[in-house]
Every structure is written in structure tokens, then in C-alpha cells.
Coordinates of C-alpha atoms in Angstrom, one line a residue:
Chain N
A272 CA 158.4 112.5 170.9
E273 CA 158.8 113.2 173.9
D274 CA 156.1 116.0 174.0
T275 CA 153.8 115.3 170.4
G276 CA 153.7 111.3 170.4
L277 CA 155.0 110.7 167.4
R278 CA 159.4 109.9 166.2
V279 CA 159.9 110.5 162.6
E280 CA 163.3 109.2 161.4
L281 CA 165.9 108.5 158.5
A282 CA 164.4 106.2 156.7
E283 CA 168.3 106.3 154.4
E284 CA 171.3 106.9 155.7
D285 CA 171.8 110.7 154.7
D286 CA 174.6 110.9 152.4
C287 CA 174.4 115.2 152.2
S288 CA 174.6 114.2 148.6
N289 CA 171.8 116.4 147.3
S290 CA 168.6 118.0 149.7
S291 CA 165.8 114.7 149.3
L292 CA 166.0 112.7 152.2
A293 CA 163.9 109.7 153.0
L294 CA 162.4 110.1 156.5
R295 CA 160.2 107.6 158.5
L296 CA 157.1 109.0 160.9
W297 CA 155.7 106.5 163.4
V298 CA 153.4 107.3 166.5
E299 CA 155.4 106.4 169.8
D300 CA 152.4 107.5 172.3
P301 CA 149.3 107.0 170.8
K302 CA 148.1 108.5 174.2
K303 CA 149.3 112.2 173.1
L304 CA 147.8 112.5 170.1
K305 CA 143.6 113.4 169.8
G306 CA 142.1 112.3 166.3
K307 CA 142.2 108.3 164.8
H308 CA 145.4 107.4 163.6
K309 CA 146.6 104.2 162.6
D310 CA 148.6 102.4 165.4
N311 CA 151.9 99.4 164.2
E312 CA 152.4 101.4 160.6
A313 CA 155.6 103.5 160.0
I314 CA 155.1 105.6 156.8
E315 CA 158.1 106.2 155.1
F316 CA 158.0 110.1 152.6
S317 CA 160.6 111.4 150.8
F318 CA 161.4 115.0 152.1
N319 CA 163.0 118.2 149.9
L320 CA 164.8 120.2 151.8
E321 CA 164.8 123.3 149.5
T322 CA 160.8 122.8 148.4
D323 CA 159.7 120.9 150.7
T324 CA 158.2 121.8 154.1
P325 CA 156.8 120.4 157.3
E326 CA 153.6 121.7 157.4
E327 CA 152.4 120.5 152.9
V328 CA 153.1 117.2 154.1
A329 CA 151.5 116.6 157.1
F330 CA 148.4 118.1 155.0
E331 CA 149.2 115.4 152.7
M332 CA 149.0 112.9 155.1
V333 CA 146.1 113.5 156.7
K334 CA 144.3 113.5 153.4
S335 CA 145.7 110.3 153.5
G336 CA 143.7 109.7 155.9
F337 CA 147.5 108.9 158.1
F338 CA 146.2 111.4 160.4
H339 CA 143.2 113.7 161.8
E340 CA 143.5 116.9 161.2
S341 CA 143.4 118.1 164.8
D342 CA 146.5 116.3 164.7
S343 CA 148.1 118.0 161.5
K344 CA 150.6 120.2 163.4
A345 CA 151.4 118.0 166.3
V346 CA 152.8 116.4 162.4
A347 CA 154.1 118.6 161.6
K348 CA 156.4 120.0 164.9
S349 CA 157.9 116.2 164.1
I350 CA 159.0 117.0 161.6
R351 CA 160.4 120.3 161.8
D352 CA 161.8 118.8 164.4
R353 CA 163.7 116.1 162.6
V354 CA 165.1 118.3 159.6
T355 CA 165.9 120.9 161.5
L356 CA 168.6 118.4 163.6
I357 CA 169.1 117.2 160.6
K358 CA 170.4 120.4 158.6
K359 CA 172.8 121.2 161.8
T360 CA 174.0 117.9 161.4
R361 CA 175.2 118.3 158.0
E362 CA 176.4 122.3 158.4
K363 CA 178.4 121.1 161.2
K364 CA 179.7 118.0 159.4
P365 CA 180.1 119.6 155.4
A366 CA 182.5 116.9 154.9
G367 CA 179.9 114.4 154.4
C368 CA 177.8 112.4 156.6
Chain E
S122 CA 156.1 92.6 150.3
S123 CA 152.0 92.7 151.3
L124 CA 152.8 94.5 154.4
T125 CA 154.0 97.0 152.6
Q126 CA 151.4 100.1 151.2
V127 CA 152.4 102.6 148.8
V128 CA 150.1 105.2 149.0
H129 CA 150.1 108.8 146.4
S130 CA 149.0 112.3 147.3
A131 CA 149.5 115.2 145.6
G132 CA 152.5 113.0 144.0
R133 CA 153.2 112.4 146.6
R134 CA 155.0 108.8 147.5
F135 CA 153.9 107.5 151.1
I136 CA 155.2 103.6 151.9
V137 CA 153.0 102.6 154.9
S138 CA 155.0 99.3 156.7
P139 CA 154.4 97.7 159.8
V140 CA 157.1 99.1 162.6
P141 CA 159.2 96.8 164.3
E142 CA 158.2 95.6 167.4
S143 CA 161.7 96.5 168.5
R144 CA 160.0 100.3 168.4
L145 CA 157.4 100.3 169.5
R146 CA 157.3 101.4 172.3
E147 CA 155.5 99.7 175.6
S148 CA 152.9 102.3 175.9

């Protein structure tokens, strides 16, 4: 959240059994967002490492009214950063997480 | 619970719930 003001974390333990993850996103630093958004609300969603893209999820969140169009890049970046970290963790610990 | 709201968009499900106080950074 240090640069986007958004925080993304695993909503459930990653058992590495499949490509689907449960993630949770919320606004940690409202001052860093440009458009209207709902404070104090966490948005939980599933993310498939093989088929989903952070941009697509961000677009759906903007369409659903969670964030303003001007923040979709920040939302996508926050999701991308977390997914990249999870992929690296999975590569390091192939024996399950 | 009444505090949780489910939103569907293009086949994706978003579950909205309050962020626990402990997780909110003091702004």
C-alpha cells in the first residue's frame, strides 16, 4: 500500500492446490486515491492466476462502482504486485504453502 | 451477515464487508 494507498492480501490461506486465489482489497490510505471510493470496506474476490488479469478485475471494480475510473490503474497495480509476490512464493516453496 | 454485501459483475463475485478497525491505518 506504500504507493497506491490500496492494500491487497490473501483472504484465505494459499494451499497452492489450484490456480484460484481468494484476495481481499481495501483502501489503506484514502489520500492517495483520486476519485470517489468507499472507505472502510474490504472487497473480497477470486483471482485465477491462469485466466484473470489485474486490469480486468480493476475494470470490474470500477464498473461495480467501488472505485472511480481515475483509480483503476492504482487498483490494477496493487493487485498485480500482490499476485506477483504470491507467484514468487509458490515458485520458492513448491512443496505446498 | 447484514454487513456483508455481494456484488456480481461480468460473472465475477465481489463480497464487500467492513474492514476490521485493526487493519485501518490511522489517517
